[in-house]
Coordinates of C-alpha atoms and ligand atoms in Angstrom, one line a residue:
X1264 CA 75.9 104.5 108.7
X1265 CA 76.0 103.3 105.2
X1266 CA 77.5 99.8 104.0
X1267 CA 80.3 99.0 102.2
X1268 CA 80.7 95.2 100.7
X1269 CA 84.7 94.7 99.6
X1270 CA 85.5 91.2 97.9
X1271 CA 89.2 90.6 98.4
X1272 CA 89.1 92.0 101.7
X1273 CA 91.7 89.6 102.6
X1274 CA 94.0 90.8 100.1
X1275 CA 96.5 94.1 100.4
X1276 CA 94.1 96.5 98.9
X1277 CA 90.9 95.0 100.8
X1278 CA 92.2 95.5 104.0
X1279 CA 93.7 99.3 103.3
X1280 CA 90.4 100.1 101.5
X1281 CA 88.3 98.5 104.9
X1282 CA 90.5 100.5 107.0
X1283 CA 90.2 103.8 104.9
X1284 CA 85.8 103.3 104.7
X1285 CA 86.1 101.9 108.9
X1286 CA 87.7 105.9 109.3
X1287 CA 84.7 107.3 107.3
X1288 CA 82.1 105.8 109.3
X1289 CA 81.3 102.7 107.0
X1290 CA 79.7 99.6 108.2
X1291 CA 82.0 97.0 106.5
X1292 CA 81.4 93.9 105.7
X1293 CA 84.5 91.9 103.9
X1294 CA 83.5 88.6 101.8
X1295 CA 86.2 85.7 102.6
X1296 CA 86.1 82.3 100.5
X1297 CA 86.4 79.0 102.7
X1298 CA 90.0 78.3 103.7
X1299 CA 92.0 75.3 105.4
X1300 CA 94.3 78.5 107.1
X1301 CA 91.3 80.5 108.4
X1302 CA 93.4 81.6 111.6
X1303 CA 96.0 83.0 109.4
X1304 CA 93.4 84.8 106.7
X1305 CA 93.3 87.9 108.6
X1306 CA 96.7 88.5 108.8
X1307 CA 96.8 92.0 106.5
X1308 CA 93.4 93.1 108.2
X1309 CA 94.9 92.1 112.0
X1310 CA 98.2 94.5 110.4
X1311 CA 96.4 97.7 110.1
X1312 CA 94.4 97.0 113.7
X1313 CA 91.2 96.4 111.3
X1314 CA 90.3 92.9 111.9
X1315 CA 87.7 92.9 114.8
X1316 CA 86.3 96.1 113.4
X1317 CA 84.8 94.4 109.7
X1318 CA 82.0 91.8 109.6
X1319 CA 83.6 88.5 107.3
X1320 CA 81.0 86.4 105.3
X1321 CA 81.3 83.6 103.3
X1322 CA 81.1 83.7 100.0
X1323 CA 83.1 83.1 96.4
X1324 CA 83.0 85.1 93.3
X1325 CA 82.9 82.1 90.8
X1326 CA 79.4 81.2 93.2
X1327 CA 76.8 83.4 92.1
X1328 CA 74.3 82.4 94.4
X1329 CA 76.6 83.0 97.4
X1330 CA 76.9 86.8 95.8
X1331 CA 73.1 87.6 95.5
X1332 CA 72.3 86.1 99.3
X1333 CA 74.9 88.4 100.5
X1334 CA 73.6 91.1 99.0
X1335 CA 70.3 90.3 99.5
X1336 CA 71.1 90.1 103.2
X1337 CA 73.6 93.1 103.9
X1338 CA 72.6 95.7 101.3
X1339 CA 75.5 97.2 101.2
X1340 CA 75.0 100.9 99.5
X1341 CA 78.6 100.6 97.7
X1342 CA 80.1 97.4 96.4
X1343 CA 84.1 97.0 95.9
X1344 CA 85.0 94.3 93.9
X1345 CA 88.6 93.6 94.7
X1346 CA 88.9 90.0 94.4
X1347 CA 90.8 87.9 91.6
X1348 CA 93.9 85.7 90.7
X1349 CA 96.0 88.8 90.7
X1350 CA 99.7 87.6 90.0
X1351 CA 100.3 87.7 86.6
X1352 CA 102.9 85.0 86.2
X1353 CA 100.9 82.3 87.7
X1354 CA 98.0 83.4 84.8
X1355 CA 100.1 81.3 83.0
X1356 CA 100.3 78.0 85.1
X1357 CA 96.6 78.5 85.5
X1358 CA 95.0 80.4 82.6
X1359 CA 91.5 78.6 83.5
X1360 CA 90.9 79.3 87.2
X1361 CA 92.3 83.4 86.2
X1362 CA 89.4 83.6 83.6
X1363 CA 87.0 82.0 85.9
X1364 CA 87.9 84.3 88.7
X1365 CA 89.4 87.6 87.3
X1366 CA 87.2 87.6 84.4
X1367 CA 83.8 85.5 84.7
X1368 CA 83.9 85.8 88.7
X1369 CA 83.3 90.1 87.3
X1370 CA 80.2 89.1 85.9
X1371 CA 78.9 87.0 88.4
X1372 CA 79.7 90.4 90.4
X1373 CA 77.7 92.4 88.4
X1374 CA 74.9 90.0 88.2
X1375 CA 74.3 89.4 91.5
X1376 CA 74.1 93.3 91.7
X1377 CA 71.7 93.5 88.9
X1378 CA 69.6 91.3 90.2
X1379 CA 69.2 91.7 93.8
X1380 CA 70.4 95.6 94.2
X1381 CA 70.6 97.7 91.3
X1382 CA 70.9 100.4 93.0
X1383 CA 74.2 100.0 94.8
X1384 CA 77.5 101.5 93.3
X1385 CA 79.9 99.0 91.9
X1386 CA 84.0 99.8 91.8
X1387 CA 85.7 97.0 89.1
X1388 CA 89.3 96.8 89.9
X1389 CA 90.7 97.0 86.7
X1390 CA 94.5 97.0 85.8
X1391 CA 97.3 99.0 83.6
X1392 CA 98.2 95.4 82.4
X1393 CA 95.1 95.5 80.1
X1394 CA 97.4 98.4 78.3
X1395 CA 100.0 94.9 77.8
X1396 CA 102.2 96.3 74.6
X1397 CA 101.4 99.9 75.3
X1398 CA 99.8 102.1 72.4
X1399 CA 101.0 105.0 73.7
X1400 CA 102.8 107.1 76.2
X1401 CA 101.7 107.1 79.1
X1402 CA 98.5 105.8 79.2
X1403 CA 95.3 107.2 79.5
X1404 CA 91.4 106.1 79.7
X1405 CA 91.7 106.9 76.1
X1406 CA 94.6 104.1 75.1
X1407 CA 93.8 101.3 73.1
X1408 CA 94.2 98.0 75.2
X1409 CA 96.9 95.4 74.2
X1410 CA 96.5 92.5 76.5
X1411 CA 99.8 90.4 77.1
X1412 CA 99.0 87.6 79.7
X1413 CA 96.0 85.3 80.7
X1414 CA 95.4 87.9 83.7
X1415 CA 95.3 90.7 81.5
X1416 CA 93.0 89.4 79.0
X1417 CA 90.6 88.1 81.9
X1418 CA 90.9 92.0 83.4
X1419 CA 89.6 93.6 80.2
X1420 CA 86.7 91.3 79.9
X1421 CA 85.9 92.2 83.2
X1422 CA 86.4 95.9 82.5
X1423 CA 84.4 95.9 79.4
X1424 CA 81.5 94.2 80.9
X1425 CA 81.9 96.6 83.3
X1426 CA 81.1 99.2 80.9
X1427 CA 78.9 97.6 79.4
X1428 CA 76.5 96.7 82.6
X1429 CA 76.9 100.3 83.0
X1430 CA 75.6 101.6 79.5
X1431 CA 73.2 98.4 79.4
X1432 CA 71.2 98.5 82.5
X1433 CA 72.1 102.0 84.1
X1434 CA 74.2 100.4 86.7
X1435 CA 76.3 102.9 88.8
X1436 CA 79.7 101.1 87.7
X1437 CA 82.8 102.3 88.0
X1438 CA 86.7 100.9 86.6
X1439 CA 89.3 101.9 88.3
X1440 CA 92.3 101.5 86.1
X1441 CA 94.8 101.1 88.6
X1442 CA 98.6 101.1 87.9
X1443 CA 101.0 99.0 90.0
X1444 CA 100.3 100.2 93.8
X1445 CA 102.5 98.9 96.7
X1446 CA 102.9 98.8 100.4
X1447 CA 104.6 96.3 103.3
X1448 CA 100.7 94.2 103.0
X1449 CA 102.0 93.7 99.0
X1450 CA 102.3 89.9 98.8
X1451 CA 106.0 88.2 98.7
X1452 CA 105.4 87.0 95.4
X1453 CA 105.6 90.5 93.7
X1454 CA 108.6 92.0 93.1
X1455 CA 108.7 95.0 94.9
X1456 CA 108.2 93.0 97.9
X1457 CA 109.9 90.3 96.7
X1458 CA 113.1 92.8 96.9
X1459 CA 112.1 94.5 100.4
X1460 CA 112.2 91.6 101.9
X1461 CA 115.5 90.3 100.3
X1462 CA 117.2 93.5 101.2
X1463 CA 115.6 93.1 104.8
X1464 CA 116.9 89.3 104.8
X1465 CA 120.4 90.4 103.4
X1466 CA 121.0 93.2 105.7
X1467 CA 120.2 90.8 109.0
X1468 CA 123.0 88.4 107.6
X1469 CA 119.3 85.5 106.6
X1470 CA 120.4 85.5 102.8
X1471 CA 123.6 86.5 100.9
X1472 CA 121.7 87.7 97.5
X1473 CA 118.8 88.7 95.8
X1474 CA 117.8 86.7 92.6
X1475 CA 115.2 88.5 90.1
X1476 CA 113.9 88.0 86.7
X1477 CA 113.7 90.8 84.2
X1478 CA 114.7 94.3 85.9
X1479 CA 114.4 96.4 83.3
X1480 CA 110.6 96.4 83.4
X1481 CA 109.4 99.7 84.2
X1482 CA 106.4 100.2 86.6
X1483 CA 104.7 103.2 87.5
X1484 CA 104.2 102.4 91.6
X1485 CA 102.3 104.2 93.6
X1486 CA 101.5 103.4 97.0
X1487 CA 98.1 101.3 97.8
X1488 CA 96.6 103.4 100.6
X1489 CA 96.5 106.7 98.5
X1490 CA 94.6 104.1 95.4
X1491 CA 92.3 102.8 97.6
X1492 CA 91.0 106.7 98.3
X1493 CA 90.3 106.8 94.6
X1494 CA 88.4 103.6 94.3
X1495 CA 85.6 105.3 97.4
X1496 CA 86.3 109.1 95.2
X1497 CA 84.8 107.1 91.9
X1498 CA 82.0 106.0 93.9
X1499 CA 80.7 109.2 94.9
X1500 CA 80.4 110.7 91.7
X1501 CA 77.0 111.3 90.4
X1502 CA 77.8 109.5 87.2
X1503 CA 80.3 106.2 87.1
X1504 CA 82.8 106.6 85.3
X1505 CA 86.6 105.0 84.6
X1506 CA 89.4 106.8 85.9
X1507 CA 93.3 105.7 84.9
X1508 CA 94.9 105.9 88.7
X1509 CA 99.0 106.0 88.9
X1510 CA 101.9 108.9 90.0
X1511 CA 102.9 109.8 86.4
X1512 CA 106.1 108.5 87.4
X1513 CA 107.6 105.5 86.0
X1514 CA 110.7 103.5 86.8
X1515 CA 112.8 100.1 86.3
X1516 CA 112.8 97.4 88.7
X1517 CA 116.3 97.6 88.9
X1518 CA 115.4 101.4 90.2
X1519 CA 113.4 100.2 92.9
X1520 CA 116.3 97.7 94.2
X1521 CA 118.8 100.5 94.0
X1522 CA 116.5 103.0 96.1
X1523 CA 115.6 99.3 98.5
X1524 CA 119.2 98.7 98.7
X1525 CA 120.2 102.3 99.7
X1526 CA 116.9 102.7 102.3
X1527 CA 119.0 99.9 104.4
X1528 CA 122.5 101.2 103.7
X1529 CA 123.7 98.7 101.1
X1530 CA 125.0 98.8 97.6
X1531 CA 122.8 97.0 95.4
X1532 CA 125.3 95.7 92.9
X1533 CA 127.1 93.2 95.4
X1534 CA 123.6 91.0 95.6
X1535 CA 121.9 91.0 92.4
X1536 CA 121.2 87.9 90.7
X1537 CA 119.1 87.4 87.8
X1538 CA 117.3 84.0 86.7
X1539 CA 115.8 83.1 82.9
X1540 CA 113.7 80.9 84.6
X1541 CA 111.8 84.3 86.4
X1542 CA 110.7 85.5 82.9
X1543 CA 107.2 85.4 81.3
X1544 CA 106.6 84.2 78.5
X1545 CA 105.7 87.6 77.5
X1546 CA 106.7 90.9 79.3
X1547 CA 105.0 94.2 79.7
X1548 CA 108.3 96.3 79.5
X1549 CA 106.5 99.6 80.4
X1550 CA 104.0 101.5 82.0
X1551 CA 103.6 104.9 82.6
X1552 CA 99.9 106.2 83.4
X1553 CA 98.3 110.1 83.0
X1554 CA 96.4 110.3 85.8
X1555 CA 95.3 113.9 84.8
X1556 CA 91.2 112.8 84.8
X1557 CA 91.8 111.9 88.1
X1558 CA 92.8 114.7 89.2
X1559 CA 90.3 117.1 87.9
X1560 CA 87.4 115.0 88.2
X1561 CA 88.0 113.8 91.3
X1562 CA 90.7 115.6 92.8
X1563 CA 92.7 112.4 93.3
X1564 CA 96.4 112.7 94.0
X1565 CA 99.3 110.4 94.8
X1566 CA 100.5 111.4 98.1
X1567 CA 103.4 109.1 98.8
X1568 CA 106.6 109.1 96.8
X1569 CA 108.3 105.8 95.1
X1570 CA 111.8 106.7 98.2
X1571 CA 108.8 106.8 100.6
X1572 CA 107.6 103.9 99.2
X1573 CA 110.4 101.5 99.4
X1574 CA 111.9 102.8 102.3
X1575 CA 108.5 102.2 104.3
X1576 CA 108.3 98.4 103.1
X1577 CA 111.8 97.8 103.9
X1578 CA 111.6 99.1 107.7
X1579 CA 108.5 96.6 108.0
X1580 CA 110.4 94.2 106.3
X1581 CA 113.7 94.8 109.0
X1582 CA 110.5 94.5 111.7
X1583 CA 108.5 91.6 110.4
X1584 CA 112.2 89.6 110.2
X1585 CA 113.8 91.0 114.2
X1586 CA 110.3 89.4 115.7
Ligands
NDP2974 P1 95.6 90.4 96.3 O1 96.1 89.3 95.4 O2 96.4 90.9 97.4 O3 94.1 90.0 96.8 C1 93.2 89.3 96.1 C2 92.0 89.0 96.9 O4 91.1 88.2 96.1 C3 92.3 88.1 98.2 O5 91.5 88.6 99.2 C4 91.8 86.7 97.7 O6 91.5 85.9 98.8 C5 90.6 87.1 96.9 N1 90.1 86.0 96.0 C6 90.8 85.3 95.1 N2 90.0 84.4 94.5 C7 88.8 84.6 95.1 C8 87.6 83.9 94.9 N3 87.4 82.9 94.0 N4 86.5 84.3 95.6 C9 86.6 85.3 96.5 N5 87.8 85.9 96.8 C10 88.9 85.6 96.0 O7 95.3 91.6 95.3 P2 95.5 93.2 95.5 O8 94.9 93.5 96.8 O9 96.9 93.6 95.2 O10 94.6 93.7 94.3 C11 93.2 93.9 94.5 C12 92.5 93.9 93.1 O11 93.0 95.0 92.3 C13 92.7 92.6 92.3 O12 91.6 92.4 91.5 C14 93.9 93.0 91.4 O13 93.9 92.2 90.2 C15 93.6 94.4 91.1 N6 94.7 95.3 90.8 C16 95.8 95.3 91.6 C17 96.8 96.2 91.4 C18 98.0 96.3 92.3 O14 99.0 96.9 91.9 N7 97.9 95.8 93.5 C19 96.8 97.1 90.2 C20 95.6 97.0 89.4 C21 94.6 96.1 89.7 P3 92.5 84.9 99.6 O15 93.1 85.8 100.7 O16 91.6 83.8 100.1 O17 93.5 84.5 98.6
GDR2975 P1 102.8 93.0 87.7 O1 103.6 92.9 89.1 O2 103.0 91.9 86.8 O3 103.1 94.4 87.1 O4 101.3 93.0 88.2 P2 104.9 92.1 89.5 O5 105.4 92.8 90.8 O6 104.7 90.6 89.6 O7 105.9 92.3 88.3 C1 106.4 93.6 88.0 C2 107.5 93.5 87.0 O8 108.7 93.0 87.6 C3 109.3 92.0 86.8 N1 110.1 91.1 87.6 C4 109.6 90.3 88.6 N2 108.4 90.1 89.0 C5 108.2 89.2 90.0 N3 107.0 89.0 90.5 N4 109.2 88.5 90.6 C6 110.5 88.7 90.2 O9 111.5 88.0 90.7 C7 110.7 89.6 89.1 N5 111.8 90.1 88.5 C8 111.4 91.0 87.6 C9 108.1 91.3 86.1 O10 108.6 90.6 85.0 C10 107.2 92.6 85.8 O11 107.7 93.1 84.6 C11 100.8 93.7 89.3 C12 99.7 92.9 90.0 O12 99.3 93.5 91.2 C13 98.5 92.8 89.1 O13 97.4 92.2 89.7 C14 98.1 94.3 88.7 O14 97.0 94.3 87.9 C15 99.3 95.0 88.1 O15 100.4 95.0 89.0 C16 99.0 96.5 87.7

């Protein structure tokens, strides 16, 4: 039975990605940093009926020494490194802890591998937002980067040192350079949930509107548990590699509402609020990714559709709410 190690398997895509590698035979063994809320930490795990089936360990990704006793003690054969400061707009309030985590806590990742097993296969969660002020569209593995937040310019460190771990020392490292993926274990705080669960509020008479910051932004979402397939795909590659992962599909915010909106029976326009105070200080208006490497190296392909999508996070949304 081989061993995966997933940091951030607390998070949305750790707990699809433990449940995706639990149906594939995988020993699992999920790192968790020290919380006051440990009875709540395993909420997304205890969601997809995962929970008691992964091992939890202590650790932190800004500890180093905590990573290479882990390793040194599991040997895990693959090694997912999931876990970061991943909402963009709090980079902002906290541009110190997001380098520390999302960037140096990379190459603590990568050094702990180095040195206590080199021979394990390493997946970097990278991000489109390292393509910031895009150079192109869409976006490929070929796009220069343009960096437009703290987050983003802590992802492409860790991407490039990625690479560079890779080229320097022969490690089997992998960066996945996934686009915006979603699902009902997306945390409230980004706006595709943010709007599920306004629409699921509104429609059970909890909330009269929906307040938002800039809707035109165009995403391209995909849904997480077909990304988290392509993360265990790079890792099984002979050579590592980086691989752009999105639908080839993009759309506004205010596109998501509407399709929200309509998945409950409502029309959007009668809630909508926007706020100045919900926009960064700098926006990424638009992100479109190629995933065509993807799919004819690995033979990776979105499954779920963006109606799918938002229709599937609104009914957990209704569910989570009538409890
Ligand atoms: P989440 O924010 O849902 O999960 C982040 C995870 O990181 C949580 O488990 C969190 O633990 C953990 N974590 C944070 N800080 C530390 C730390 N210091 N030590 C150990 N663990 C820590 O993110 P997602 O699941 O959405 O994303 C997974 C990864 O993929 C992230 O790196 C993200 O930046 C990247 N990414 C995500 C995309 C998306 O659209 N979802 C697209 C591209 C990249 P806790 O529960 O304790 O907070
Ligand atoms: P993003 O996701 O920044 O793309 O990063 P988020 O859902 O936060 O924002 C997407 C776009 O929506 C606009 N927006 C709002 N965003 C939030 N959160 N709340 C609002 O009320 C709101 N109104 C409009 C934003 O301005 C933005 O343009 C996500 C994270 O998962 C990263 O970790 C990951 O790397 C990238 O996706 C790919």
């Amino acid at each position: 039975m081989p061993t995966a190690f997933i940091t951030g398997i607390t998070g949305q895509d750790g707990a699809y990605l433990a449940k995706f590698l639990l149906g594939k035979g995988y020993h699992v063994i999920g790192m968790i940093r020290r919380s006051a809320s440990s009875d709540v930490i395993g909420e997304r795990l205890r969601w997809l009926d995962v929970l008691d089936k992964v091992t939890l360990v202590d650790g932190n990704l800004t500890d180093l020494s905590s990573l290479i006793r882990l390793l040194q003690e599991h040997k895990p054969e693959e090694v997912y490194n999931l876990a970061a400061q991943s909402f963009v707009a709090t980079s902002w309030q906290q541009p110190l802890v997001t380098g520390n985590v999302t960037g140096l806590g990379v190459v603590n990742m990568l050094e702990a591998v180095r040195i206590a097993l080199p021979e394990a296969r390493f997946y970097q969660a990278s991000s489109s937002e390292m393509f910031g002020k895009v150079q192109a569209v869409p976006q490929s593995e070929t796009t220069p980067f343009y960096p437009r937040s703290p987050y983003a310019a802590a992802k492409l460190y860790g991407h490039w040192m990625t690479v560079n771990y890779r080229e320097s020392f022969g490690l089997h490292a992998s960066s996945g350079i996934l686009f915006n993926h979603e699902s009902p274990l997306r945390g409230i705080e980004f706006v595709t949930r943010r709007i599920t669960d306004g629409v699921a509020r509104i429609k059970l008479g909890l909330k009269d509107r929906l307040t938002l910051g800039n809707t035109a932004a165009k995403r391209d979402w995909g849904h997480a548990g077909d990304y988290v397939e392509a993360m265990w795909l790079m890792l099984q590659q002979d050579a590592a590699d980086d691989y752009v992962i999105a639908t080839g599909r993009t759309a506004s915010v205010e596109e998501f509402c509407r399709l929200s909106f309509a998945a409950a029976g409502l029309a959007m326009d009668d809630y909508i609020h926007t706020d100045p105070a919900l926009l960064r200080p700098a926006e990424v208006e638009l992100l479109l990714g190629d995933p065509g490497k993807a799919a004819r190296v690995l033979g990776w392909k979105p499954r779920v559709s963006l109606e799918e999508l938002a229709a599937e996070m609104v009914a957990a949304d209704l569910k989570r709410l009538s409890r």
